[in-house]
Coordinates of C-alpha atoms and ligand atoms in Angstrom, one line a residue:
X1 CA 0.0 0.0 0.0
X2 CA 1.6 3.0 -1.0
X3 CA 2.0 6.3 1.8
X4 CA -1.0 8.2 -0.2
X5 CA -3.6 5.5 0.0
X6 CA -2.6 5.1 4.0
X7 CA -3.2 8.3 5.4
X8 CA -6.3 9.0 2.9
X9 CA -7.3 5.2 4.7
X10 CA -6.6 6.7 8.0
X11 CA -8.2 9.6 7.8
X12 CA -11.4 7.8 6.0
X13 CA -11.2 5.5 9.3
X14 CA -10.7 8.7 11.9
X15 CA -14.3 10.6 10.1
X16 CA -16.0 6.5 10.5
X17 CA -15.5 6.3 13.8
X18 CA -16.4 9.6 14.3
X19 CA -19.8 9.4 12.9
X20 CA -20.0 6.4 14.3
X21 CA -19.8 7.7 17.6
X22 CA -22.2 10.6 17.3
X23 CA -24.7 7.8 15.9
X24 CA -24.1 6.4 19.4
X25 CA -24.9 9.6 21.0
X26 CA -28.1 10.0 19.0
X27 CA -28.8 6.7 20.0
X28 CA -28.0 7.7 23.7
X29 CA -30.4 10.6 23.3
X30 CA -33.6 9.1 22.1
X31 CA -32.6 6.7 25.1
X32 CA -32.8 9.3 27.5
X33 CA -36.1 10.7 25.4
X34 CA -37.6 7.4 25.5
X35 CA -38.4 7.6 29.7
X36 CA -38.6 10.9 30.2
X37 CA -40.5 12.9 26.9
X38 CA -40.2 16.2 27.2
X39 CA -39.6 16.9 30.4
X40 CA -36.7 18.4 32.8
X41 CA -35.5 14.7 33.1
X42 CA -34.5 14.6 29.7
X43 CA -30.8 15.0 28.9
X44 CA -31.1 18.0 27.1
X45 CA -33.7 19.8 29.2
X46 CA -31.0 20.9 31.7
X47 CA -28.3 21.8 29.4
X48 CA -31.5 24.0 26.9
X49 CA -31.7 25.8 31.1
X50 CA -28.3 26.3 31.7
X51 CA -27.8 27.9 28.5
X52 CA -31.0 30.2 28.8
X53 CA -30.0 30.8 32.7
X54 CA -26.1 31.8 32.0
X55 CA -26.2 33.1 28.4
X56 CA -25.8 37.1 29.2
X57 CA -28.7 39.0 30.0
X58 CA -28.3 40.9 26.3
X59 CA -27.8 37.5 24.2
X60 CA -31.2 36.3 26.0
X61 CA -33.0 39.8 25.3
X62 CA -32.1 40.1 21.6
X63 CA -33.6 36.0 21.5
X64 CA -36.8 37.1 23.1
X65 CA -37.2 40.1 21.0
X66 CA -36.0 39.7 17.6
X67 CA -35.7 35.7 17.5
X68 CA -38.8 34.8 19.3
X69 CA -40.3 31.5 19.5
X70 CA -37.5 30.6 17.3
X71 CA -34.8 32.2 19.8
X72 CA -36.2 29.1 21.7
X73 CA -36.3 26.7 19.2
X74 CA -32.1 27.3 18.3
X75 CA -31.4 27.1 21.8
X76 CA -33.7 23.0 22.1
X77 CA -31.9 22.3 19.0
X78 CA -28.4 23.5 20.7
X79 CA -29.0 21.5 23.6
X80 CA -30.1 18.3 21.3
X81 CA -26.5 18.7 19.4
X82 CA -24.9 19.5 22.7
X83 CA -26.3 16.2 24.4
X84 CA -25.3 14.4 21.3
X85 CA -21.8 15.2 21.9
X86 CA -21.6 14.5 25.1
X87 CA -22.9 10.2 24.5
X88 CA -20.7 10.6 21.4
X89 CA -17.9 11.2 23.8
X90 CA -18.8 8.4 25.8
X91 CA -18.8 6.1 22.7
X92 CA -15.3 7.0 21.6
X93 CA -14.2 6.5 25.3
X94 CA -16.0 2.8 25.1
X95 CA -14.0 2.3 21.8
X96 CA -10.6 3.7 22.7
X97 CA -11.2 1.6 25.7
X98 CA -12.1 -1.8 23.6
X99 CA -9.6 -1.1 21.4
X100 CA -7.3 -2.6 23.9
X101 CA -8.6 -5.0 24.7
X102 CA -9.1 -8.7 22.6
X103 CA -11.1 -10.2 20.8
X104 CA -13.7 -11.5 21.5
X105 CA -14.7 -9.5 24.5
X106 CA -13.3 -6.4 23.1
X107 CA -17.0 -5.3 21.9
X108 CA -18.2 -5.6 25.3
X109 CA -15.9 -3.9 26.9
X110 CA -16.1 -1.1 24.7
X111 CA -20.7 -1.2 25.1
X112 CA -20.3 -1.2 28.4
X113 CA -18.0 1.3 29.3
X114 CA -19.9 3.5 26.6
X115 CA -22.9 2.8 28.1
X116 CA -21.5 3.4 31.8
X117 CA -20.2 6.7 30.8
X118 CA -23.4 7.5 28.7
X119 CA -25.6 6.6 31.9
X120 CA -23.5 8.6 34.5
X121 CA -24.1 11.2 31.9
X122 CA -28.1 11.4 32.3
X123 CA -27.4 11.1 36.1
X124 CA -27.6 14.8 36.7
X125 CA -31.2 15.2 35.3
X126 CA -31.9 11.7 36.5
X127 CA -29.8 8.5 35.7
X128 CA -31.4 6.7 32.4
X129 CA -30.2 3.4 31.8
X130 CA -32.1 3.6 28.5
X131 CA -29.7 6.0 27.2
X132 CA -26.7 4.4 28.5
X133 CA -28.3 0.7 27.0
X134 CA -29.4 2.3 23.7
X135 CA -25.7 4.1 23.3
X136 CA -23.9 0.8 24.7
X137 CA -25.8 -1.3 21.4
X138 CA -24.5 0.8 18.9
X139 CA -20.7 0.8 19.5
X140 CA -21.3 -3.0 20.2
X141 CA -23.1 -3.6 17.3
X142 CA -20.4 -1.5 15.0
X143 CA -17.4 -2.9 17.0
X144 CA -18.5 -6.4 16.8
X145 CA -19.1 -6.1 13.0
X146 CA -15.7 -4.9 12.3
X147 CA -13.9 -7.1 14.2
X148 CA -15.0 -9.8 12.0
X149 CA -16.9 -12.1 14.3
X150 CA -19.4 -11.7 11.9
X151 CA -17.2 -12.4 9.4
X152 CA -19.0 -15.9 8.1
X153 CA -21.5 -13.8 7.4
X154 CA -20.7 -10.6 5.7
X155 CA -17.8 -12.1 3.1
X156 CA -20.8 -11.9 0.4
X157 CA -21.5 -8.6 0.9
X158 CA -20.4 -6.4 -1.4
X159 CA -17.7 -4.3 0.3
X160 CA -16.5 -5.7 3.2
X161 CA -13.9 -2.8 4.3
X162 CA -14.0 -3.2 7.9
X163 CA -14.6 0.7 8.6
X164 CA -17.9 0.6 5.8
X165 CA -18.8 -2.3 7.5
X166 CA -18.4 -0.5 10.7
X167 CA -20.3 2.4 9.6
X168 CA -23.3 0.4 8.2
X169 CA -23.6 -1.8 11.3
X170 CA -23.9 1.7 13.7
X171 CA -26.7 3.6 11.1
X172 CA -28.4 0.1 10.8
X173 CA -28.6 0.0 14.6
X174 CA -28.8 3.5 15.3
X175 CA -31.8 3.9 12.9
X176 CA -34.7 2.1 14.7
X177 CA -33.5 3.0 18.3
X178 CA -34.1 6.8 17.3
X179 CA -36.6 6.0 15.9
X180 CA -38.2 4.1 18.7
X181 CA -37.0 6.5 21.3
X182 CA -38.9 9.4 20.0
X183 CA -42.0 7.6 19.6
X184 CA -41.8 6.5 22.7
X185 CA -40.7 9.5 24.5
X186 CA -43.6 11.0 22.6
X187 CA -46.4 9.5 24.4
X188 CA -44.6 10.0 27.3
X189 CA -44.6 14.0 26.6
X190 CA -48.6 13.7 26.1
X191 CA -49.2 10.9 28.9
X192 CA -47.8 13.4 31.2
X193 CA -51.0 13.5 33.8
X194 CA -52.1 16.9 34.9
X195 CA -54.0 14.9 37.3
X196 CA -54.2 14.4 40.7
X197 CA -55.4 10.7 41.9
X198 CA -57.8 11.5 44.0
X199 CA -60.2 14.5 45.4
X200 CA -62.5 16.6 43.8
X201 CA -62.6 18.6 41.1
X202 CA -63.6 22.3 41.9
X203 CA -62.9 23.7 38.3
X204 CA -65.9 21.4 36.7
X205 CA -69.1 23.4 38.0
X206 CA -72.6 25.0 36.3
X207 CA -70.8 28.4 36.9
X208 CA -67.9 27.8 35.1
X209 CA -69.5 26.7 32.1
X210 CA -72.3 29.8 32.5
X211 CA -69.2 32.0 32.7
X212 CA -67.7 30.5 29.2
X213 CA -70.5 30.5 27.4
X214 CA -70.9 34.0 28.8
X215 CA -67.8 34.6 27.3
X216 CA -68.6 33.1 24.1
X217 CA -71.9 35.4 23.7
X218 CA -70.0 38.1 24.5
X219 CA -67.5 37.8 21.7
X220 CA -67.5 39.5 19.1
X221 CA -68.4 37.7 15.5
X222 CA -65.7 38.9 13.9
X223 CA -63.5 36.2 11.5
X224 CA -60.2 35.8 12.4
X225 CA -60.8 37.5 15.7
X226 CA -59.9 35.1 18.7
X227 CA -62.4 34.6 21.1
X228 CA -62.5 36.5 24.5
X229 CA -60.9 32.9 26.3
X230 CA -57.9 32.4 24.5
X231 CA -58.3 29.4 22.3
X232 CA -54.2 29.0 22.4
X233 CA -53.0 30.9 25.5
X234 CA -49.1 31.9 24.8
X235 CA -46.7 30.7 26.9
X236 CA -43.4 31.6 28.3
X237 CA -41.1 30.0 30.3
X238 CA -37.4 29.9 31.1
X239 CA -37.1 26.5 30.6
X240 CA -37.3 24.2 27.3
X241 CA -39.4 21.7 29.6
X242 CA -41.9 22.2 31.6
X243 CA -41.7 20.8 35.3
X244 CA -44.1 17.8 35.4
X245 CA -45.2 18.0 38.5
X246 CA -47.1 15.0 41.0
X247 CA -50.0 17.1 43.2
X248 CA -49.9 14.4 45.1
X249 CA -46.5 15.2 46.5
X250 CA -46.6 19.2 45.8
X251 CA -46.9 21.6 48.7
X252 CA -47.3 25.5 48.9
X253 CA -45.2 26.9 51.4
X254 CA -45.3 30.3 52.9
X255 CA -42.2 31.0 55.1
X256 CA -40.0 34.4 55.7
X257 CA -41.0 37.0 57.5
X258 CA -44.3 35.5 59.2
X259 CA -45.1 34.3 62.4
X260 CA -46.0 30.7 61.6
X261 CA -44.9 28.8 58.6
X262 CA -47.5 27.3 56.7
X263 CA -47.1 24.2 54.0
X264 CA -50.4 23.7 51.9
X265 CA -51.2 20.4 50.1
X266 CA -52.7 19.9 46.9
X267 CA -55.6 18.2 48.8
X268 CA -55.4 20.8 51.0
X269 CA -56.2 23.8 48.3
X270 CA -58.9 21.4 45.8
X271 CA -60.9 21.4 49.0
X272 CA -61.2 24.6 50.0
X273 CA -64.3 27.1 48.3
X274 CA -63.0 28.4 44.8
X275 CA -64.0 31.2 42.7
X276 CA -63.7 31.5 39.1
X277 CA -62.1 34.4 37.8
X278 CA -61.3 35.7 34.3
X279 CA -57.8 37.0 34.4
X280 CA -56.2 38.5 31.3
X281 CA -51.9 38.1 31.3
X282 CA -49.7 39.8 29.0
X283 CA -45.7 39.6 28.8
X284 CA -43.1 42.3 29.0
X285 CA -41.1 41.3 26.2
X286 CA -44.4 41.2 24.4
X287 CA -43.8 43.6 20.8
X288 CA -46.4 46.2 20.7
X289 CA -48.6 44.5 18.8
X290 CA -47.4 40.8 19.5
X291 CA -49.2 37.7 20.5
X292 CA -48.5 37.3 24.2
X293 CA -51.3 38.2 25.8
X294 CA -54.5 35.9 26.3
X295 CA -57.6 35.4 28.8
X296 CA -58.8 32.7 30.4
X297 CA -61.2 31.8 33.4
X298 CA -59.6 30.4 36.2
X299 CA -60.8 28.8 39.1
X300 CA -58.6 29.3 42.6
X301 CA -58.4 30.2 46.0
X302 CA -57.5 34.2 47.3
X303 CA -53.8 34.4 47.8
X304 CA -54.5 36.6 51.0
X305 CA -56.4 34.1 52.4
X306 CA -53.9 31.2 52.1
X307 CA -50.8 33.2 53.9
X308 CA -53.6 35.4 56.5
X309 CA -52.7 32.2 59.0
X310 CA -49.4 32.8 58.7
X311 CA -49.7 36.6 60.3
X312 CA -46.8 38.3 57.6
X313 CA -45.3 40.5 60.0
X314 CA -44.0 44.0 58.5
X315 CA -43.0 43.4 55.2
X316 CA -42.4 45.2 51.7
X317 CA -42.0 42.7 49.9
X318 CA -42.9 39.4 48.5
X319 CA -41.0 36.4 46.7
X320 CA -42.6 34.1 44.7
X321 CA -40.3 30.5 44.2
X322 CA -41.5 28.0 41.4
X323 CA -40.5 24.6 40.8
X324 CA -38.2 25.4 37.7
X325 CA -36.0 27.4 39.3
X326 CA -38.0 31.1 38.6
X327 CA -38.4 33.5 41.4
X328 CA -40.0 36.6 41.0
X329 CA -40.5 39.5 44.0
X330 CA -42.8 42.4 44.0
X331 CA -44.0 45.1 46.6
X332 CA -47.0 43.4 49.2
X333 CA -49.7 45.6 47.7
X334 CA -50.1 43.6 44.8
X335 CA -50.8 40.7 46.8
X336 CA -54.1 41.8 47.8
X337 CA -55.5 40.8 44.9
X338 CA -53.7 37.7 44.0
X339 CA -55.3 34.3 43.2
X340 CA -53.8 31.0 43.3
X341 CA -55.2 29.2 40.3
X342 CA -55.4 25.4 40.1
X343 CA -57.6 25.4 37.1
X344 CA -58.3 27.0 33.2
X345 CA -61.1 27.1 31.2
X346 CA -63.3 24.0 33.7
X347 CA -59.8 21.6 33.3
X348 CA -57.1 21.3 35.6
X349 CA -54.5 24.0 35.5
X350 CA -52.6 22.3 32.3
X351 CA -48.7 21.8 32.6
X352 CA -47.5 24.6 30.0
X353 CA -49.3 27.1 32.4
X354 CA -48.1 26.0 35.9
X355 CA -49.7 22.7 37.0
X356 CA -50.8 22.1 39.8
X357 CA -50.6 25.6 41.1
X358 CA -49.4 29.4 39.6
X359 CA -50.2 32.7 41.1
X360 CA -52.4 35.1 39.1
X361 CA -51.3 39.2 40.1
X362 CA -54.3 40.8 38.2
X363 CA -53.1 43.5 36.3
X364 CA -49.0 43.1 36.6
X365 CA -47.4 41.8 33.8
X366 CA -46.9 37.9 33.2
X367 CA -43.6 37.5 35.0
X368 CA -44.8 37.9 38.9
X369 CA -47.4 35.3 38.0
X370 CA -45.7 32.7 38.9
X371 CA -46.3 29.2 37.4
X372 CA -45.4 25.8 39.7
X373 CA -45.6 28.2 42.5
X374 CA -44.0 26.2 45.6
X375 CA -43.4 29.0 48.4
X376 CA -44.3 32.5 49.0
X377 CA -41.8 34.5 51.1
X378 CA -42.1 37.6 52.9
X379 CA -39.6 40.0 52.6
X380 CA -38.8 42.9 55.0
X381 CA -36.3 44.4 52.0
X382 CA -36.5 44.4 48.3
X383 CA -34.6 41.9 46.2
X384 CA -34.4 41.4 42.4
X385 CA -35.9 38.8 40.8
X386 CA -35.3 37.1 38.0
X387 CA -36.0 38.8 35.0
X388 CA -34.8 42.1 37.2
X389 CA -31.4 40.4 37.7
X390 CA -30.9 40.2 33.5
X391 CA -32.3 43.8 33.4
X392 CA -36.1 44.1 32.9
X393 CA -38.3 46.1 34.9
X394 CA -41.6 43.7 34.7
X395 CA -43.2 43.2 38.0
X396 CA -45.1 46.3 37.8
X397 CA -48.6 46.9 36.3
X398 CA -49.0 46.4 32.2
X399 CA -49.4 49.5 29.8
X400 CA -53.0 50.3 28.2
X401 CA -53.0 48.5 24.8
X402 CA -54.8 48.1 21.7
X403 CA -53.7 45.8 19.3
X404 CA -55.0 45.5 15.9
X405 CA -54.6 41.9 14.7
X406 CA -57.4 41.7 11.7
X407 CA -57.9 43.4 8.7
X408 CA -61.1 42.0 6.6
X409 CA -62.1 42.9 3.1
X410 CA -65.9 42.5 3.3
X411 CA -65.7 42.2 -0.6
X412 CA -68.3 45.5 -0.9
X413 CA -65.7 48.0 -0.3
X414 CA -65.8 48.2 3.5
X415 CA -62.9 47.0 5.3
X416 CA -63.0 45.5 8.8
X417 CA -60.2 46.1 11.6
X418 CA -60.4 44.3 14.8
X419 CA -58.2 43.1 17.9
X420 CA -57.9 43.1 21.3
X421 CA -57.6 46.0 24.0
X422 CA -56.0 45.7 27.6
X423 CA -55.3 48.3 30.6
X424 CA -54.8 45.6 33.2
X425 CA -57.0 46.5 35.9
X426 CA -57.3 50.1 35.4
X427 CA -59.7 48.5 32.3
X428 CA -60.7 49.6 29.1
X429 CA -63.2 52.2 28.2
X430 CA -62.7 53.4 24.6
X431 CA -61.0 52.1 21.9
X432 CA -60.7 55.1 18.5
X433 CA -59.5 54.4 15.0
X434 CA -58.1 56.3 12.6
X435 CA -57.6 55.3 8.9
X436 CA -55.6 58.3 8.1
X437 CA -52.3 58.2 10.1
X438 CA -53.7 59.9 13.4
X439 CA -55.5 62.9 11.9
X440 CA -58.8 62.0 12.7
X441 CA -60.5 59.8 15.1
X442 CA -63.5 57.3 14.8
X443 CA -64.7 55.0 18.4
X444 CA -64.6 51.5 17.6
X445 CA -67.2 48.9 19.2
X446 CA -66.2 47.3 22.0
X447 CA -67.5 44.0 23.2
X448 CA -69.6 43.9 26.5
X449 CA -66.9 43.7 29.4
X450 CA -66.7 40.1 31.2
X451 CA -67.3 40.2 34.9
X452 CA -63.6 40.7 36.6
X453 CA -61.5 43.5 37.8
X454 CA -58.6 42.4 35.0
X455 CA -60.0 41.4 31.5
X456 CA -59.6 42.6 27.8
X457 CA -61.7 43.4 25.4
X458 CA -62.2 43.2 21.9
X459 CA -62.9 46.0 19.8
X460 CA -63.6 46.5 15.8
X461 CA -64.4 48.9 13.6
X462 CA -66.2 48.6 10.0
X463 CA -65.0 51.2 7.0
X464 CA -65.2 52.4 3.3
X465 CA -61.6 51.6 2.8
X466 CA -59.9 54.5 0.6
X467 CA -58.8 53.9 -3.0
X468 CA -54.8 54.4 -2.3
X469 CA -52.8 52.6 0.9
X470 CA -53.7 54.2 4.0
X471 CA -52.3 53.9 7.7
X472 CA -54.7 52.4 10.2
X473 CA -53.9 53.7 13.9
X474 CA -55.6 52.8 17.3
X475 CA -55.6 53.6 20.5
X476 CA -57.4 52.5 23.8
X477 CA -58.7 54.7 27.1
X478 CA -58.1 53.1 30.4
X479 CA -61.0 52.8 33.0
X480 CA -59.4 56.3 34.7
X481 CA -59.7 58.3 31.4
X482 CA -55.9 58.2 30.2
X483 CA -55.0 58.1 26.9
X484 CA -52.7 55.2 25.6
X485 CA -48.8 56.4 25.8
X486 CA -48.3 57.6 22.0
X487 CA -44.1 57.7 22.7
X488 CA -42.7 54.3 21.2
X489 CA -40.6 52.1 23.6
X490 CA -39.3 48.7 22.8
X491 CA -40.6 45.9 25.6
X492 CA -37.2 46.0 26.8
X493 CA -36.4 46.6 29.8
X494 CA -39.8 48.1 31.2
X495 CA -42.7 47.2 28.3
X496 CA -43.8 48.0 24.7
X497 CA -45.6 51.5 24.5
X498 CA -46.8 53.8 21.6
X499 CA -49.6 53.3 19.0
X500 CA -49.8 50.5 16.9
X501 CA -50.1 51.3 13.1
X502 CA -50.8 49.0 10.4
X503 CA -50.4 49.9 6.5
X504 CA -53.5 49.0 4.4
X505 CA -53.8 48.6 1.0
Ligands
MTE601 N1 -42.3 29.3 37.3 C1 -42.3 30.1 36.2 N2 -43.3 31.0 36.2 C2 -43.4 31.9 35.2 C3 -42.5 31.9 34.2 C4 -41.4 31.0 34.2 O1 -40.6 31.0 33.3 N3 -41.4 30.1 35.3 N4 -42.6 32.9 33.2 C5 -43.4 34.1 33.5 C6 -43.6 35.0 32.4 S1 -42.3 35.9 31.8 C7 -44.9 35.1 31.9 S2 -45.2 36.3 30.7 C8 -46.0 34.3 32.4 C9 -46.6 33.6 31.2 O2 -47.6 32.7 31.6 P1 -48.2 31.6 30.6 O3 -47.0 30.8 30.1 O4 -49.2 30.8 31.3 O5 -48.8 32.4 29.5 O6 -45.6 33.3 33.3 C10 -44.7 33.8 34.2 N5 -44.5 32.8 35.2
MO602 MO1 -43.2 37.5 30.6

């Protein structure tokens, strides 16, 4: 063999055991996705947090803002790739380790200690042997193959290169435990119980359903408009995974600055007499005329009633904790109003939104109501939380909105504009419309306000659109009289403001 062919040989057999590797590690991941779905037990939950926790405040604020959804997509995907690398790792340790050893245990040497490594891996979400098995059968299968022992078996085939052979033998074993891991780790995402096992159910009841179909009456028939509840609430979390929480081993703590602790059961809060509320939520880093923010009826318990036992000394403050990690802290007087909600729209609180339990702050924006709530701490001094600690100034009340999602040709030469209009609890009492840039002013309709101190409204307005492209502006009065800030600001760090314009032609 001359020099050329060898190195070209040896490099062919460095990039083959390479991929063979990461095939390992992709086997190792739909292991680990297998058990644990889509859930913070799954290898690249963890590493999707770290990332979203450590990245700089700015990095994080430009992916919210600009990127989006897909700001959080990039990073899931990161973590996936990330994951990968870490099992691959694991496999070339198994096979450097195998390597020296004989054959014919040579291929199980090199599974296992791939598959050790690959399990102590998973160990710090929570150890999955599934990952460490389903990594461990890869390099087995590919190391096995290209030692020959199949060798009986494989002379007909039509190359029989050891590193093809080797390289074949890992995608033909990789393939179907992918493939089977993300099925399986599929149903396990949408198994996930929002359940508890036993006790009652104090979000089924006549007045919840008298109160949606109130809310259905109430909207207004206008296509493309969503409803007054939400039909897809947004969501936004600091995690890629949702905690998947058990109610039956949940509790609600309320500690600090109090004379008595207090721990609350799940049991404890089903049992006790709920109200329904409809509470509308919007996000800080929501754009000015963005999609996050959504209503929905709730059903819970009053937050002042839960901690009243617990006599809060003098405080300022209070800190919410949650389950993922998120702690938010805000001055007392928002308390007074706060609901804890345990259910949505007559179901059990789902897990996206905070199962079993979040806090509802009417009229703050979305960060201080806190999902997966576990403790509420009194405070006798301020603290940040954590959107505060990465720069934002969100735990106050929202800005008046009025957003102006639909534009309708009614096909006679009218146009339609519609959307939704929020002040928080302050409410809404006018939304105006102008199709000429801001020069003149038309009210819109409103829809009939739903019972509740902190709901939106709808609003819409019918025209005889213009020949040439004109700007459609609106604006919204709050319940006190005041005019919706016309001065632009970006969400960051305090909240959108300004009046949202749309260009129609
Ligand atoms: N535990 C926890 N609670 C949380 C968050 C979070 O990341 N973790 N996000 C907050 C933010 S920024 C908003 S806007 C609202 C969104 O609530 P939703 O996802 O139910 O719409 O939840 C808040 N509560
Ligand atoms: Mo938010």
């Amino acid at each position: 063999m001359s020099q050329l062919s060898w190195s070209r040989f040896s490099r062919w057999r460095y990039w083959g055991v390479l991929f063979v590797a990461l095939l390992a590690g992709a086997a190792g991941v739909a292991g680990s996705y297998a058990l644990a779905g889509f859930t913070p037990t799954f290898v690249a939950g963890p590493i999707a947090g770290f990332m979203a926790r450590t990245l700089p405040g700015e990095i994080i604020t430009f992916s919210i803002l600009v990127l989006g959804d897909l700001g959080e997509q990039l990073n899931v995907l990161l973590a996936l790739g990330i994951s990968t690398l870490l099992f691959a790792v694991a496999a070339l340790l198994g096979l450097a380790v195998g390597k020296r050893t004989r054959f014919p245990v040579a291929g199980f040497v090199a599974a296992a200690t791939a598959g050790a490594i690959a399990y102590s891996i998973t160990a710090a979400p929570a150890p999955s042997l599934a990952a460490g098995v389903a990594t461990g059968v890869v390099v087995l299968v590919a190391d096995v193959v290209t030692r020959g022992s199949l060798d009986d078996f494989t002379t007909r085939t039509v190359d029989s290169s050891p590193e093809r052979r080797r390289l074949l033998a890992a995608i033909v074993s990789s393939i179907p435990l992918v493939l089977g891991g993300y099925a399986l780790g599929s149903r396990t995402s949408a198994e996930t119980t929002d359940q508890s096992s036993v006790g009652p159910e104090p979000w089924v009841s006549p007045d919840v359903d008298a109160l949606l179909a109130e809310a259905a009456d109430k909207s207004l028939a206008v296509s493309g408009l969503e409803s007054l509840v939400s039909e897809e609430f947004y969501e936004v979390d600091i995690n890629s995974t949702d905690p998947a929480l058990d109610a039956d081993r949940w509790t609600l703590t309320v500690t600090g600055n109090v004379e008595r602790e207090l721990t609350y059961t799940y049991e404890d809060i089903i049992s006790m007499d709920v109200d329904h509320q409809f509470v509308s939520l919007r996000c800080v880093g929501d754009s000015l005329n963005g999609r996050k923010m959504d209503n929905a009826l709730w059903t819970g318990v009053s937050i002042m009633d839960l901690v009243a036992p617990a006599n809060p000394a003098e405080n300022c403050c209070v800190m919410f904790r949650a389950a993922d990690g998120f702690y938010e802290e805000f001055p007392l007087s928002a308390l007074q109003d706060g609901f804890l909600a345990i259910g949505m729209n007559g179901e059990p609180l789902p897990r996206g939104h905070g199962f079993p339990a979040r806090a509802l702050i009417p009229g703050h924006w979305g960060e201080i109501n806190v999902k997966w709530l576990t403790e509420i701490e009194f405070l006798e001094q301020e603290e940040d939380g954590y959107w505060e600690q990465r720069g934002w100034h969100g735990t106050g009340p929202v800005n008046t909105v009025a957003k102006l999602h639909v534009i309708n040709d009614l096909g006679d030469g009218r146009r339609e504009v519609a959307g939704h209009a929020y002040a928080g609890v302050r409410g809404i009492d006018r939304v105006e419309v102008s199709i000429d840039g801001g020069e003149t002013w038309a009210d819109a309709t409103l829809s009939e306000p739903l019972p509740g101190i902190d709901v939106w409204r709808q609003w819409h307005y019918t025209y005889t659109a213009p020949s040439s492209q004109h700007d459609v502006v609106v604006r919204a009065t709050d319940g006190t009289g005041a005019l919706q800030s016309r001065e632009k600001a970006s969400p960051f760090p305090s909240g959108p403001s300004g009046w949202v314009t749309r260009s129609v032609r």
